[in-house]
JSON list of C-alpha atoms in Angstrom, two decimals:
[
{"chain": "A", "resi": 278, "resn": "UNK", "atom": "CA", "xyz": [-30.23, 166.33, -53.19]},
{"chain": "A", "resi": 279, "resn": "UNK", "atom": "CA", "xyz": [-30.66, 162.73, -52.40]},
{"chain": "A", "resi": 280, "resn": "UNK", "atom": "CA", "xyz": [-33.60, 161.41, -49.91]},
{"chain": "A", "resi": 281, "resn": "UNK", "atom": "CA", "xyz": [-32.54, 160.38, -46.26]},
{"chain": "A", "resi": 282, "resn": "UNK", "atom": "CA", "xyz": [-34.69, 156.62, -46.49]},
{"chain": "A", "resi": 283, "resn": "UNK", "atom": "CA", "xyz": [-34.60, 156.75, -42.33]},
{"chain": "A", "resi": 284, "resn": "UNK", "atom": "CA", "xyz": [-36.43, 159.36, -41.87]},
{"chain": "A", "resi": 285, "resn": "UNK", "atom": "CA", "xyz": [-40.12, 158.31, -41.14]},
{"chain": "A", "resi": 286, "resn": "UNK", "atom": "CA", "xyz": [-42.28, 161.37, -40.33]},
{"chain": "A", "resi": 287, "resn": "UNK", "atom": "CA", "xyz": [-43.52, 162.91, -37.34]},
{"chain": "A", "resi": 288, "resn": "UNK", "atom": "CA", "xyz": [-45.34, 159.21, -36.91]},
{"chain": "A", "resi": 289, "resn": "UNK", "atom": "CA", "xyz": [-42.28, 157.50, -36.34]},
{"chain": "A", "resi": 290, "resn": "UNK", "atom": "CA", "xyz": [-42.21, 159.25, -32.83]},
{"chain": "A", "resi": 291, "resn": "UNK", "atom": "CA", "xyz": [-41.34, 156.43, -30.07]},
{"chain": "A", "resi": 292, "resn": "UNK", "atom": "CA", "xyz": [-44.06, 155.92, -27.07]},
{"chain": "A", "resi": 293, "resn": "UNK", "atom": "CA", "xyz": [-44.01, 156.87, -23.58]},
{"chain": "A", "resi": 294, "resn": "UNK", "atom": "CA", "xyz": [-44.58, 153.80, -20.72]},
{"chain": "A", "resi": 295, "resn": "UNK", "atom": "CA", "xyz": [-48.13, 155.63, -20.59]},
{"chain": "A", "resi": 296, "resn": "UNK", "atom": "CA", "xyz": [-49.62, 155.58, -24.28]},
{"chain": "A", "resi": 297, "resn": "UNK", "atom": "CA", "xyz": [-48.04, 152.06, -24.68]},
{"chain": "A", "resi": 298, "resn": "UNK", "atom": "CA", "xyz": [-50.35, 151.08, -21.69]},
{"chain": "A", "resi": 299, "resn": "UNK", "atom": "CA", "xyz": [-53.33, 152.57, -22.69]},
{"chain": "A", "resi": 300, "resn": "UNK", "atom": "CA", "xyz": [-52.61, 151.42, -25.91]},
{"chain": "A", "resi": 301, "resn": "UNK", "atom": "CA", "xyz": [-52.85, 148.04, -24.70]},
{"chain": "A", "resi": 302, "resn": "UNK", "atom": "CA", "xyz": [-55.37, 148.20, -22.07]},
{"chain": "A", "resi": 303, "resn": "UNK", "atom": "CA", "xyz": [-52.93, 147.47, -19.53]},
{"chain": "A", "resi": 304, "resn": "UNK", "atom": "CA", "xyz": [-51.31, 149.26, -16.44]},
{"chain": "A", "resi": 305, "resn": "UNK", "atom": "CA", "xyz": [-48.09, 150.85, -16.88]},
{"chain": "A", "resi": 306, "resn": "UNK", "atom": "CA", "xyz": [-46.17, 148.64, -14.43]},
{"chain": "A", "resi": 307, "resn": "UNK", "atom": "CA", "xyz": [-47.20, 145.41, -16.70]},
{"chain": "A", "resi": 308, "resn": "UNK", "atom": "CA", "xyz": [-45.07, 147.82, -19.33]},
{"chain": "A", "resi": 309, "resn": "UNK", "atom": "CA", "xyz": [-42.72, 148.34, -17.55]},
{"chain": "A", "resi": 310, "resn": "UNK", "atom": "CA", "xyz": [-42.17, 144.75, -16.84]},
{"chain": "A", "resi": 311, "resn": "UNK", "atom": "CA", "xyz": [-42.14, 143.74, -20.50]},
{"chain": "A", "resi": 312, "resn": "UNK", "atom": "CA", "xyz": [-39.47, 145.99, -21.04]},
{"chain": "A", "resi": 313, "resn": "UNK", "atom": "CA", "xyz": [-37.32, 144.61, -17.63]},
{"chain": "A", "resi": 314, "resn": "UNK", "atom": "CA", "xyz": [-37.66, 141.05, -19.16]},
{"chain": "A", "resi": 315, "resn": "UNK", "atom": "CA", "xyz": [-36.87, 142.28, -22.58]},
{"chain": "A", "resi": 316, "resn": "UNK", "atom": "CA", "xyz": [-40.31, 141.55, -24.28]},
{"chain": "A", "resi": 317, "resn": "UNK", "atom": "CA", "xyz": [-40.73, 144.69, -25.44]},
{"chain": "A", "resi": 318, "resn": "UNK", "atom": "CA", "xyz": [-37.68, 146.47, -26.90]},
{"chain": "A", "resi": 319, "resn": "UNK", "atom": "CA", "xyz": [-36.80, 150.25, -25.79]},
{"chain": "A", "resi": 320, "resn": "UNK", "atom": "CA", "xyz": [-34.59, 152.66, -24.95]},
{"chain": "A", "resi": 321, "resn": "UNK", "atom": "CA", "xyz": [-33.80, 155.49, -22.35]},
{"chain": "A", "resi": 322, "resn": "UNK", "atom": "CA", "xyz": [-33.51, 158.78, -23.03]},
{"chain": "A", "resi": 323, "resn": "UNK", "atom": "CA", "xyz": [-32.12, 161.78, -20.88]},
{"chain": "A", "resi": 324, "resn": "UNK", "atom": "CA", "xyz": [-29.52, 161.88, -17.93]},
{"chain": "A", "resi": 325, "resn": "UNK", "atom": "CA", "xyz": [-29.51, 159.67, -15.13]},
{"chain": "A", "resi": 326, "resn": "UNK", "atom": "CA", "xyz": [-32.21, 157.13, -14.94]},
{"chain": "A", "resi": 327, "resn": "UNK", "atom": "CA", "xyz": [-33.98, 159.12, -17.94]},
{"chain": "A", "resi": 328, "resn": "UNK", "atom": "CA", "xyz": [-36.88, 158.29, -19.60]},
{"chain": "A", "resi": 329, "resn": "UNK", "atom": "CA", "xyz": [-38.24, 154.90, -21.40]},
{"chain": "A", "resi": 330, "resn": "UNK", "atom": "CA", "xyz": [-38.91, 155.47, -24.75]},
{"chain": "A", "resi": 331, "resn": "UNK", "atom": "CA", "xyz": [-40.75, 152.53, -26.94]},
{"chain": "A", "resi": 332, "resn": "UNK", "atom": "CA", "xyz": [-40.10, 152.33, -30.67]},
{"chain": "A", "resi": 333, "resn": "UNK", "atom": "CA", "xyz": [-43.32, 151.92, -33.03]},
{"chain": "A", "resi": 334, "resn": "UNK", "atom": "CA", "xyz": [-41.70, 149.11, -34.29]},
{"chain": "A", "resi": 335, "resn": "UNK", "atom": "CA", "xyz": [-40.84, 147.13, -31.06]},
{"chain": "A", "resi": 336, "resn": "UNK", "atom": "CA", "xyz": [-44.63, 148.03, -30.30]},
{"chain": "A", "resi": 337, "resn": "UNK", "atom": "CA", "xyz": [-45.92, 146.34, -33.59]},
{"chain": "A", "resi": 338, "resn": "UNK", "atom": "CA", "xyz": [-43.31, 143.10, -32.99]},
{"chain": "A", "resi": 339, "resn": "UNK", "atom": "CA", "xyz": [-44.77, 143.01, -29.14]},
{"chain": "A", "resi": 340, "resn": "UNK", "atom": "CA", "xyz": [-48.66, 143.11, -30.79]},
{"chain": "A", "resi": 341, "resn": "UNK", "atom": "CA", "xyz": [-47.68, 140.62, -33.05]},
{"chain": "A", "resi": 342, "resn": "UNK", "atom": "CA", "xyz": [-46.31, 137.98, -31.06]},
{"chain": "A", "resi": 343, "resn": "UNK", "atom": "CA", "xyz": [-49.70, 137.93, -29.16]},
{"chain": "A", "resi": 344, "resn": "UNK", "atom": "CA", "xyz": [-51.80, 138.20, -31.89]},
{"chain": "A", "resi": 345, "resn": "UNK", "atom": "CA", "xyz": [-53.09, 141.67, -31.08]},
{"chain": "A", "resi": 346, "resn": "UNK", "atom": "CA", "xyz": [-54.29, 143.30, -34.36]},
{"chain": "A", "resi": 347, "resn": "UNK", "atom": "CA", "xyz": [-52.55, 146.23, -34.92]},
{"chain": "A", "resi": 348, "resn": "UNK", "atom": "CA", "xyz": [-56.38, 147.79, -35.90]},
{"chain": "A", "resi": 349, "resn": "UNK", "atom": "CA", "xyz": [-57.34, 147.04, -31.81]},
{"chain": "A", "resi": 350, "resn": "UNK", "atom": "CA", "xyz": [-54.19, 149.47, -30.71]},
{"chain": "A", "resi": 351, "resn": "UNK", "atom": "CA", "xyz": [-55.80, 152.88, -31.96]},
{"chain": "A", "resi": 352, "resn": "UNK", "atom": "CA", "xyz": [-52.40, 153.97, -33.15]},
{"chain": "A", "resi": 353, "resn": "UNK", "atom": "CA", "xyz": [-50.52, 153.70, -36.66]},
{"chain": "A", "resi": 354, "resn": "UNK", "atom": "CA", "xyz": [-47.72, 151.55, -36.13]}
]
């Protein structure tokens, strides 16, 4: 049987607006305003207006840019 490369684990779960904020210190409109201006990448999950969902990885390229060590987020990216 050959190995599916995607699949990352049960930590490759994407965040909620919430963790990301406390992640980050911040509030979760400042997240959710990242995410309206397209700083930090995500998706919507669900029917209708769903539910914003951030990717670890969009997380890690959002740190990143600002020079936020990964270490200072509490969370394995």
């Amino acid at each position: 049987m050959q190995e599916n490369s995607t699949f990352e684990g049960p930590t490759a779960q994407p965040f909620k607006v919430k963790d990301v904020a406390a992640f980050l210190g911040v509030d979760t409109s400042t997240v959710y305003v990242a995410v309206r201006t397209g700083l930090l990448g995500s998706y919507r999950v669900g029917a209708g207006r769903g539910t914003i969902r951030i990717p670890r990885a969009a997380l890690k390229a959002y740190a990143d840019e600002r020079g936020i060590p990964a270490a200072e987020l509490g969370v394995t990216l």
